[in-house]
Coordinates of C-alpha atoms in Angstrom, one line a residue:
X1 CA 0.0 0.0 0.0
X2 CA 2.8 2.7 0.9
X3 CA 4.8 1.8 -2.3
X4 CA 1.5 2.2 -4.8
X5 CA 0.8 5.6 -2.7
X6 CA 4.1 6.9 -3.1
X7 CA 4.1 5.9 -6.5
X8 CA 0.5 7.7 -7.1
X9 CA 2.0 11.4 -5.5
X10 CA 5.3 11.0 -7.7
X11 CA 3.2 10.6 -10.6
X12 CA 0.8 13.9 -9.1
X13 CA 4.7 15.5 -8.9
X14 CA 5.3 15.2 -12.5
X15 CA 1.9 15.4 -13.9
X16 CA 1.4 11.5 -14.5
X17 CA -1.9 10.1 -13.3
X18 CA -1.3 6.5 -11.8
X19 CA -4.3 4.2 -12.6
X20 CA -4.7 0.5 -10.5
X21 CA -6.3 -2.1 -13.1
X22 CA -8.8 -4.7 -11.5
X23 CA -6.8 -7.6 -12.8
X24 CA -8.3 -11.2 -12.8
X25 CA -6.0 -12.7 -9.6
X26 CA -4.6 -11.8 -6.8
X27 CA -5.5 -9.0 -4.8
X28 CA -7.1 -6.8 -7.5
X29 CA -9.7 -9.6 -8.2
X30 CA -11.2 -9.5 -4.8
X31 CA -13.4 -5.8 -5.3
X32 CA -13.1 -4.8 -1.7
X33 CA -9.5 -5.0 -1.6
X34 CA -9.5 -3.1 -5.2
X35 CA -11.8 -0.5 -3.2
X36 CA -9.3 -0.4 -0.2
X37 CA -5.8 -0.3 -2.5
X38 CA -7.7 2.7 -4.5
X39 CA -8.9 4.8 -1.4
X40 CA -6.3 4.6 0.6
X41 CA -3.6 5.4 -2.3
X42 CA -5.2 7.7 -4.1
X43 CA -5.0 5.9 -7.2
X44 CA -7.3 6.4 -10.0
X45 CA -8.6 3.5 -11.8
X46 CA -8.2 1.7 -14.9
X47 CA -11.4 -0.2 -15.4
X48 CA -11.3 -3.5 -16.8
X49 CA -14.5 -5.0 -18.1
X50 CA -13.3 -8.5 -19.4
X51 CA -11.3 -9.0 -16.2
X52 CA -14.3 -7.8 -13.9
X53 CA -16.1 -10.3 -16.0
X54 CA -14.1 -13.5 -15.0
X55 CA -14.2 -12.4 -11.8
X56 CA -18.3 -12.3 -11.6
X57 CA -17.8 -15.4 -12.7
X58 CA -15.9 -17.3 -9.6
X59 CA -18.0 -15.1 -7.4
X60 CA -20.9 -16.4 -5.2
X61 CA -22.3 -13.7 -4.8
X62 CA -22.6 -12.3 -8.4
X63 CA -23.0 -9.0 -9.0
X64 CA -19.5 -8.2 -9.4
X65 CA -18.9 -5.5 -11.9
X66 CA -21.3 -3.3 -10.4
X67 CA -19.1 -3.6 -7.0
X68 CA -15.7 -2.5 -8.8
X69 CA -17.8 0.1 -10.7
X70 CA -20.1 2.0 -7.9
X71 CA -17.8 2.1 -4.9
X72 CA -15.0 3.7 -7.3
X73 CA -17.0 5.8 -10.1
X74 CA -15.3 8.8 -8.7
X75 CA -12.2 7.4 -9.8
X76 CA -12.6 5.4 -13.0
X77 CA -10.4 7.3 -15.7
X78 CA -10.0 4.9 -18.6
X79 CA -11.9 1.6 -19.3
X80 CA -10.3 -2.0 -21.3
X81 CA -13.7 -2.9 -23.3
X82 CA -13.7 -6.7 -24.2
X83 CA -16.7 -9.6 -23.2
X84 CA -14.0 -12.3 -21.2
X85 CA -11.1 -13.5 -20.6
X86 CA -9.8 -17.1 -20.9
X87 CA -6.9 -18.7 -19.8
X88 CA -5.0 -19.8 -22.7
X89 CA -7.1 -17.6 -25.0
X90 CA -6.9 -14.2 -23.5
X91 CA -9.2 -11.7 -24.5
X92 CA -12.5 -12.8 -25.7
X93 CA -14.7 -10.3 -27.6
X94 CA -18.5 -10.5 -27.1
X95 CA -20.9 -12.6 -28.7
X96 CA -23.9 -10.0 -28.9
X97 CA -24.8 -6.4 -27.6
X98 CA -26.1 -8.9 -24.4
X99 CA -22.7 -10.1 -23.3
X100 CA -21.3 -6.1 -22.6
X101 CA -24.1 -3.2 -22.8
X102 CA -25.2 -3.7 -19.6
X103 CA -21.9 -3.1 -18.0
X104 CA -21.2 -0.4 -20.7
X105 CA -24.0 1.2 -19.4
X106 CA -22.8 1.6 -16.1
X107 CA -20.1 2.9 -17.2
X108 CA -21.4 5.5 -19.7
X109 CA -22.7 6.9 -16.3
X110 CA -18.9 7.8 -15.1
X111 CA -17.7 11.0 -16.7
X112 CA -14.5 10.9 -15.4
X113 CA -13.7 7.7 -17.9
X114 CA -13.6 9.7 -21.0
X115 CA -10.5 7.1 -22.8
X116 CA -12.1 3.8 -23.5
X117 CA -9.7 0.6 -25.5
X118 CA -11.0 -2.0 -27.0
X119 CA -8.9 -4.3 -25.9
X120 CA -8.8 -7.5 -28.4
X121 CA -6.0 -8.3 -31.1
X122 CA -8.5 -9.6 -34.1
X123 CA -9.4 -6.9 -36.6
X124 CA -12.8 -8.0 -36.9
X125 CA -13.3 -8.7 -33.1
X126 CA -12.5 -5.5 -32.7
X127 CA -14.8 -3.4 -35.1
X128 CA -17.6 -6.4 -34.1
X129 CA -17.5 -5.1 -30.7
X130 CA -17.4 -1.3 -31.9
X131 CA -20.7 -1.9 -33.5
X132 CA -22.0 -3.2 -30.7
X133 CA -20.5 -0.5 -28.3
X134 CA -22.3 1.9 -30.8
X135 CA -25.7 -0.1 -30.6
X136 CA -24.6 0.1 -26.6
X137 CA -24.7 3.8 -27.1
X138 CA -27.7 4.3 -29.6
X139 CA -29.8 2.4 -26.9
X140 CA -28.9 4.1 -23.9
X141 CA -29.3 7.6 -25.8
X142 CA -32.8 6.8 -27.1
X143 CA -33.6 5.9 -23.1
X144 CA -32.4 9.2 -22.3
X145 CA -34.5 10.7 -25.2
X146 CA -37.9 9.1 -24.4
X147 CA -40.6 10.9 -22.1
X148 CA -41.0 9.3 -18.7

């Protein structure tokens, strides 16, 4: 913890914002810890969508993305957009506009992540999950359009 705050005011020093990335082991995988390491260094926070994913997966309790996302909106600055990740395979884009605009929803609602990646290696994984990331976007700005 004092080595990742230290690290976080001598990138403030020099201009560099240090982001933490919710990684799919060790201590980054547990959101609570995540929550805790982020608070308590002042770290901002590199959101990762396919590694929150995996995570959800192993956890009992479900709900997992929303628990990296809500207890550190304040402090999300960029976002890794992908569906999964498996071992041996890495990255996995998503199937359909079901496997990621929920979570993209969520974190449409975070104005301080304004740099998003889509974070797969195949060029048509990757424009694939830009249409869907724009149907993502279409949908949540027609909600936003409609009269209650």
């Amino acid at each position: 913890m004092q080595n990742l705050a230290t690290l976080v005011r001598r990138g403030a020093d020099r201009g560099v914002i240090v982001c933490l990335e919710n990684i799919a082991s060790q201590w980054t995988c547990l959101p609570e810890l995540f929550y805790e390491l982020v608070q308590q260094s002042g770290a901002w926070v590199t959101l990762d969508l396919g590694h929150a994913h995996v995570c959800a997966s192993r956890d009992v309790q479900g709900r997992v993305f929303e628990r990296y996302l809500l207890p550190n909106r304040h402090k999300i600055r960029n976002a890794h957009i992908y569906h999964t990740e498996v071992k041996g395979d890495g990255h996995v884009a998503p199937a359909g506009i079901d496997d990621i605009c929920d979570r993209v929803a969520l974190l449409m609602e975070v104005p301080s992540c304004d740099w998003w990646v889509i974070e797969l290696k195949k060029i048509d994984d990757i424009l694939h999950t830009r249409e869907l990331l724009n149907r993502c976007f279409e949908g949540s700005l027609q909600r936003m359009l409609l009269p209650l």
